[in-house]
XYZ file of C-alpha atoms in Angstrom:
425
model
C 11.005 -56.943 16.073
C 11.214 -53.241 17.107
C 13.709 -51.029 16.503
C 14.333 -49.158 20.232
C 14.427 -45.554 17.909
C 10.915 -45.688 16.977
C 8.505 -43.089 18.070
C 4.677 -42.994 18.268
C 3.269 -39.444 16.822
C -0.643 -38.694 18.229
C -2.928 -36.572 16.802
C -5.335 -35.289 19.666
C -9.301 -35.143 19.683
C -10.400 -37.587 16.952
C -13.282 -39.118 17.476
C -12.908 -43.039 18.525
C -15.632 -45.626 18.759
C -16.566 -49.516 17.532
C -15.341 -52.438 19.207
C -11.909 -53.640 19.904
C -10.769 -57.205 21.522
C -8.494 -57.825 24.241
C -5.443 -60.142 23.533
C -4.258 -63.192 25.775
C -2.968 -61.936 29.046
C 0.759 -61.575 28.886
C 1.708 -62.506 32.456
C -0.123 -65.812 31.904
C 1.654 -66.581 28.827
C 4.825 -66.039 29.963
C 4.174 -68.425 33.222
C 2.911 -71.239 31.548
C 5.734 -71.109 28.771
C 8.294 -71.248 31.588
C 6.419 -74.076 33.477
C 6.345 -76.250 30.513
C 10.117 -76.782 31.039
C 8.898 -79.104 33.895
C 6.593 -81.050 32.230
C 7.743 -84.299 30.665
C 6.351 -84.764 26.930
C 5.024 -81.795 24.549
C 2.317 -79.020 25.835
C 0.639 -76.232 23.561
C 0.268 -72.763 24.741
C -2.388 -71.040 23.193
C -3.623 -68.131 22.369
C -0.266 -66.012 23.348
C 0.007 -62.511 22.413
C 2.599 -60.987 20.113
C 4.419 -58.896 22.057
C 8.122 -58.176 22.790
C 8.255 -59.986 26.179
C 7.410 -62.821 24.619
C 9.499 -63.035 22.008
C 12.854 -62.337 24.457
C 11.353 -65.521 26.988
C 11.100 -67.597 23.005
C 14.659 -66.684 22.311
C 16.064 -67.378 25.869
C 13.955 -70.836 25.781
C 15.484 -71.861 22.168
C 18.798 -70.834 23.383
C 18.191 -73.497 25.801
C 18.121 -75.678 22.933
C 14.266 -76.428 23.408
C 12.592 -76.786 20.131
C 9.424 -74.781 20.049
C 6.707 -74.434 16.971
C 4.572 -71.126 16.467
C 1.504 -71.207 14.811
C -0.242 -68.192 14.769
C -1.021 -67.336 18.454
C -0.186 -71.290 19.523
C 3.148 -72.265 20.501
C 4.275 -76.173 21.080
C 7.146 -77.095 22.705
C 7.989 -80.218 21.177
C 10.258 -81.849 23.687
C 11.075 -79.584 26.747
C 14.907 -81.401 26.959
C 16.634 -78.300 28.406
C 20.363 -78.740 27.080
C 22.567 -75.976 29.134
C 22.231 -75.498 32.727
C 23.325 -71.012 32.011
C 21.087 -68.398 31.027
C 22.590 -66.271 28.454
C 23.008 -63.010 29.925
C 22.466 -61.108 27.058
C 18.996 -62.540 26.526
C 18.094 -62.982 30.318
C 18.470 -59.661 31.200
C 15.989 -58.166 28.797
C 12.968 -59.556 30.232
C 12.661 -60.492 34.144
C 10.549 -63.164 33.176
C 13.674 -65.263 32.879
C 13.935 -65.894 36.282
C 11.056 -68.685 36.278
C 13.634 -70.519 34.147
C 15.820 -71.343 37.000
C 13.206 -73.851 38.280
C 13.005 -76.003 35.320
C 16.811 -75.852 34.515
C 17.836 -76.960 38.642
C 15.274 -79.649 38.020
C 16.775 -80.983 34.768
C 20.256 -80.438 35.619
C 20.659 -80.083 39.729
C 22.077 -76.192 38.954
C 21.808 -73.192 37.380
C 23.858 -69.988 36.745
C 21.926 -66.749 35.986
C 22.708 -63.009 35.838
C 20.929 -60.438 37.873
C 17.663 -60.196 35.983
C 16.369 -57.308 33.480
C 12.624 -55.869 32.842
C 11.338 -52.771 33.572
C 13.222 -51.237 35.866
C 10.766 -49.828 38.974
C 11.256 -49.629 42.548
C 13.725 -52.390 43.487
C 11.937 -55.611 42.174
C 14.231 -57.317 44.730
C 14.782 -61.403 43.741
C 14.972 -62.064 47.582
C 11.533 -63.529 47.129
C 12.948 -66.234 44.763
C 16.527 -66.844 46.384
C 15.164 -67.354 50.034
C 12.638 -69.674 48.947
C 14.832 -71.543 46.814
C 16.961 -71.781 50.250
C 13.776 -73.541 51.599
C 13.845 -76.149 49.240
C 17.211 -77.376 50.352
C 19.082 -75.021 47.222
C 22.447 -73.565 47.878
C 23.042 -69.826 46.481
C 26.420 -68.503 45.357
C 25.943 -65.025 44.362
C 28.983 -63.279 42.556
C 29.783 -59.898 40.680
C 28.130 -61.489 37.529
C 25.145 -63.062 38.956
C 23.955 -66.439 41.017
C 25.005 -69.987 40.938
C 22.389 -71.859 42.666
C 23.364 -75.996 43.160
C 19.807 -78.761 43.987
C 21.740 -81.571 45.315
C 18.839 -82.816 47.889
C 15.647 -81.198 47.334
C 13.158 -81.382 50.306
C 9.355 -80.110 50.508
C 9.034 -76.315 52.024
C 7.102 -74.303 53.977
C 7.427 -70.697 52.154
C 5.672 -67.649 54.443
C 6.198 -64.800 52.855
C 6.446 -61.472 54.230
C 4.998 -59.385 51.442
C 2.312 -60.989 48.155
C 4.858 -61.688 45.109
C 2.967 -63.191 41.852
C 6.156 -64.776 40.280
C 7.430 -65.542 43.427
C 4.386 -67.978 44.495
C 4.642 -68.538 40.419
C 8.205 -70.255 40.903
C 7.554 -71.761 44.188
C 4.329 -73.372 43.018
C 6.747 -74.818 39.758
C 9.316 -76.232 41.691
C 7.071 -77.882 44.387
C 5.062 -79.689 42.135
C 7.937 -81.938 41.498
C 9.497 -82.180 44.790
C 8.545 -85.645 46.345
C 6.286 -84.123 49.699
C 4.216 -82.085 51.082
C 4.824 -77.990 50.484
C 3.133 -74.785 51.566
C 3.141 -71.264 50.396
C 1.834 -68.896 52.838
C 0.895 -65.576 51.928
C 0.526 -66.803 48.148
C -0.724 -64.575 45.502
C -4.449 -65.024 44.376
C -4.348 -63.253 40.773
C -6.410 -64.920 38.223
C -2.936 -65.355 36.253
C -2.017 -67.475 39.692
C -4.842 -69.528 39.362
C -4.796 -70.589 35.480
C -0.839 -71.471 36.059
C -1.925 -74.029 38.747
C -4.785 -75.134 37.345
C -2.599 -76.103 33.872
C 0.141 -77.888 36.584
C -3.010 -79.869 38.020
C -4.373 -80.762 33.955
C -0.678 -82.046 34.329
C -0.782 -84.088 36.951
C 0.376 -81.796 39.765
C -1.578 -81.831 43.315
C -2.096 -78.731 43.421
C -4.751 -77.257 46.112
C -5.946 -74.012 47.359
C -5.869 -72.007 44.777
C -7.546 -68.721 44.469
C -6.550 -68.188 47.980
C -3.465 -67.570 50.227
C -2.752 -70.895 51.393
C -1.303 -73.410 49.091
C -0.693 -76.942 49.762
C 1.489 -79.082 46.873
C 1.774 -82.452 46.751
C 5.051 -83.166 44.919
C 4.776 -85.860 42.069
C 7.866 -86.956 40.162
C 6.585 -86.174 37.000
C 4.064 -84.277 35.337
C 2.895 -85.040 31.598
C 2.352 -82.629 28.722
C -1.066 -80.475 28.427
C -2.426 -77.486 26.742
C -2.594 -74.209 28.381
C -5.371 -71.219 26.947
C -4.445 -68.251 28.194
C -6.706 -66.202 29.756
C -7.615 -62.429 28.597
C -5.417 -59.771 29.266
C -7.560 -57.936 32.649
C -4.709 -54.804 32.306
C -5.353 -54.572 28.334
C -9.131 -54.504 29.350
C -9.048 -51.878 31.941
C -6.775 -49.768 29.695
C -9.252 -49.608 26.575
C -11.998 -49.240 28.752
C -10.212 -45.885 30.678
C -9.523 -44.814 26.903
C -13.080 -44.885 25.718
C -14.075 -42.786 28.898
C -11.161 -40.318 28.516
C -11.591 -39.782 25.068
C -15.738 -39.593 25.848
C -16.143 -42.495 23.485
C -18.583 -45.418 23.100
C -16.639 -48.255 22.664
C -17.120 -52.123 23.137
C -14.567 -53.978 24.682
C -14.498 -58.035 24.069
C -12.913 -61.085 25.133
C -12.913 -59.716 28.683
C -13.673 -62.004 31.649
C -15.308 -58.580 33.792
C -15.570 -60.812 37.070
C -11.245 -60.573 36.991
C -11.537 -56.574 37.631
C -14.770 -55.986 39.931
C -12.766 -53.399 41.777
C -11.871 -52.072 38.874
C -15.814 -51.746 37.624
C -16.807 -49.855 41.371
C -14.210 -47.093 41.168
C -15.570 -46.614 37.392
C -18.826 -46.610 38.981
C -17.318 -44.103 41.907
C -16.055 -41.350 39.511
C -19.161 -41.485 37.503
C -18.412 -43.442 33.742
C -21.194 -45.584 32.339
C -20.497 -48.662 30.776
C -22.979 -52.008 30.402
C -21.088 -55.428 31.534
C -21.696 -58.207 29.216
C -20.791 -62.054 29.516
C -17.463 -61.195 27.643
C -17.711 -57.819 27.012
C -18.046 -53.866 28.352
C -19.618 -51.285 26.722
C -18.466 -47.621 27.146
C -21.188 -45.412 26.771
C -19.833 -41.459 26.969
C -20.296 -39.528 30.144
C -16.952 -37.310 30.331
C -19.319 -34.049 31.661
C -20.162 -35.895 34.920
C -16.807 -36.804 35.632
C -15.726 -37.008 39.462
C -12.740 -37.028 40.950
C -12.249 -39.966 43.537
C -10.232 -38.746 46.623
C -9.369 -41.403 48.475
C -9.945 -44.889 46.731
C -7.743 -45.184 44.215
C -5.748 -47.382 46.183
C -3.327 -50.165 44.299
C -3.386 -53.675 46.075
C -2.421 -57.219 45.018
C -5.332 -59.028 43.262
C -8.466 -58.508 44.364
C -7.805 -55.114 44.428
C -6.753 -52.726 42.011
C -3.776 -53.447 39.798
C -0.892 -51.578 40.043
C -0.626 -51.767 36.282
C -4.273 -50.036 35.868
C -2.735 -47.149 37.942
C -0.716 -44.715 35.988
C -3.856 -44.934 32.763
C -5.898 -44.156 36.177
C -4.082 -41.240 36.600
C -4.929 -39.885 32.984
C -8.282 -40.196 33.513
C -8.758 -38.478 36.518
C -6.698 -35.531 35.064
C -10.322 -34.728 33.245
C -12.394 -35.268 36.266
C -13.869 -32.806 38.474
C -12.437 -32.179 42.243
C -8.794 -33.486 43.341
C -8.260 -37.361 43.240
C -5.399 -38.904 45.700
C -3.930 -42.150 43.704
C -2.098 -44.402 46.344
C 0.763 -46.680 44.969
C 1.327 -49.481 47.599
C 3.270 -52.077 45.411
C 6.095 -50.380 43.728
C 7.937 -47.402 44.341
C 9.250 -45.330 41.586
C 6.336 -45.941 39.348
C 4.382 -42.453 39.987
C 7.750 -40.407 38.736
C 5.825 -39.912 35.036
C 3.398 -37.681 36.685
C 5.954 -35.269 35.369
C 5.286 -35.881 32.008
C 1.862 -35.682 32.439
C 2.743 -32.158 34.030
C 4.259 -31.303 30.847
C 1.085 -31.563 28.602
C -0.893 -29.191 31.542
C -2.320 -32.037 33.919
C -2.043 -30.176 37.728
C -0.737 -32.912 39.721
C 1.298 -32.975 43.077
C 3.672 -35.482 44.131
C 3.385 -35.605 47.991
C 5.792 -38.253 48.656
C 6.770 -41.347 46.382
C 3.675 -43.022 47.040
C 1.028 -40.868 46.432
C -0.369 -37.725 44.128
C -3.041 -35.635 44.294
C -4.180 -34.709 40.757
C -6.950 -31.633 40.636
C -9.438 -31.796 37.221
C -10.141 -31.305 34.984
C -7.559 -29.792 32.337
C -6.809 -29.588 29.531
C -3.876 -31.127 27.827
C -1.428 -29.851 25.502
C 0.880 -32.364 23.005
C 3.788 -32.402 24.211
C 7.415 -34.250 23.663
C 7.452 -37.275 26.081
C 9.701 -40.682 26.888
C 7.912 -43.510 27.666
C 9.255 -44.705 31.465
C 8.329 -47.963 30.885
C 5.104 -50.419 30.074
C 2.331 -48.942 31.720
C 3.306 -45.146 31.752
C 3.934 -45.598 28.800
C 0.554 -46.621 27.233
C -1.112 -43.986 29.724
C 1.220 -41.592 27.926
C -0.386 -42.698 24.865
C -3.922 -42.337 25.820
C -2.441 -39.072 26.897
C -1.809 -38.001 24.020
C -5.338 -39.314 22.607
C -6.897 -36.574 24.375
C -4.504 -33.631 24.004
C -4.833 -31.210 21.687
C -2.356 -30.848 19.150
C 0.284 -33.749 18.601
C 2.154 -35.546 20.939
C 5.420 -37.394 20.253
C 6.545 -40.343 22.607
C 10.046 -41.779 22.159
C 10.900 -45.438 23.307
C 7.757 -46.926 22.487
C 9.580 -50.254 22.799
C 8.127 -49.982 26.214
C 5.259 -49.682 25.408
C 5.457 -53.126 22.858
C 6.936 -55.106 25.323
C 3.284 -55.647 26.701
C 0.837 -54.232 23.950
C 0.260 -56.042 20.982
C 0.536 -53.670 17.667
C -0.894 -50.953 19.375
C -1.268 -48.433 17.211
C -2.528 -50.823 14.056
C -5.595 -51.783 16.571
C -6.031 -47.871 18.042
C -5.780 -46.995 14.265
C -9.194 -49.376 13.485
C -11.438 -47.560 16.312
C -10.442 -43.799 14.983
C -7.138 -42.335 17.091
C -4.846 -40.654 14.968
C -1.665 -42.500 15.926
C 1.578 -43.041 13.094
C 4.999 -45.694 14.541
C 7.482 -43.440 12.871
C 10.695 -45.878 12.028
C 13.951 -45.025 13.162
């Protein structure tokens, strides 16, 4: 368990090299753990990353009375029967993925009560996607000062049309539709590899979901789903983060246990920036190329999969501070996700915020060590990269936010030569 008062102390400029392996994808494992509760039998979730967000969700699931057995990175849900219909607000508000637990509770108890969800405070991230979708399935929703009460008396198949793509919204509606009799559709569905992995897991348990990997899903509801096994795919965000770290520190580094085909737009942006690398079947070898790093003037635009992931936007901004010329980053997914640029500017970066969605980065600039606070998971890891390329010492507070998404990160970075220490509170 991480203390919220722990901090990282980083000394920049030390050579990095060797090999680092990517762990299982946080956003796939969280959804599979939630989905295991709509099954009727024991299931196993494998290759689960050992991070704070996973532990938070496990705490909530166990609070619901579900018995889970852990063996290393594998979790066995021994019996998916849920004992109560209320999500404990003190637990629920610590991770946003807990919103998915409304589906199994509704299916088992016919009702659920939960507080407003927690997790990262990035932009508004409304839960309208979920509430509007639930209404289409015939679920009654009462909102009060504490949160929501949902009642499912007469579930019916639904046609869900998302005005904007929502990954977790797609996953929640897919889970619910797979257990509601009749044919449901999801239009403008998310196509992320994690969504496909979840759909394939449910299909292996007897669900009838077609169209995975496209924007239109058709789901034939079934009365019950058997148990199954879910192998968590590699974390493409962590893979991209380590690749950026190597490029920014001018290091030869091999990143293993990746799925390169999940990251095509990212590789293309690195090529545009002059970064040299060699892709393997499930690895990438990063080759020192900082002296030829050039700015990307207009193509760093975050977009839903298969576009450039918003979760790699902050690390990419750090890389562009070392590129020659002026880069533009356009964040189209979340409001408020660019406010970390003040932290980079305090280190000597030259970044101009044109508006809440666009920043212009002029480079290359030398970064200096500074005292920073991690604003969220992804900006937090970007600050770690900045600290590793800065002159002098960098302190990062609020590293609980980093621990939420990156397993044992300081020890893994130490293993490739990074000078990073966790100072216990």
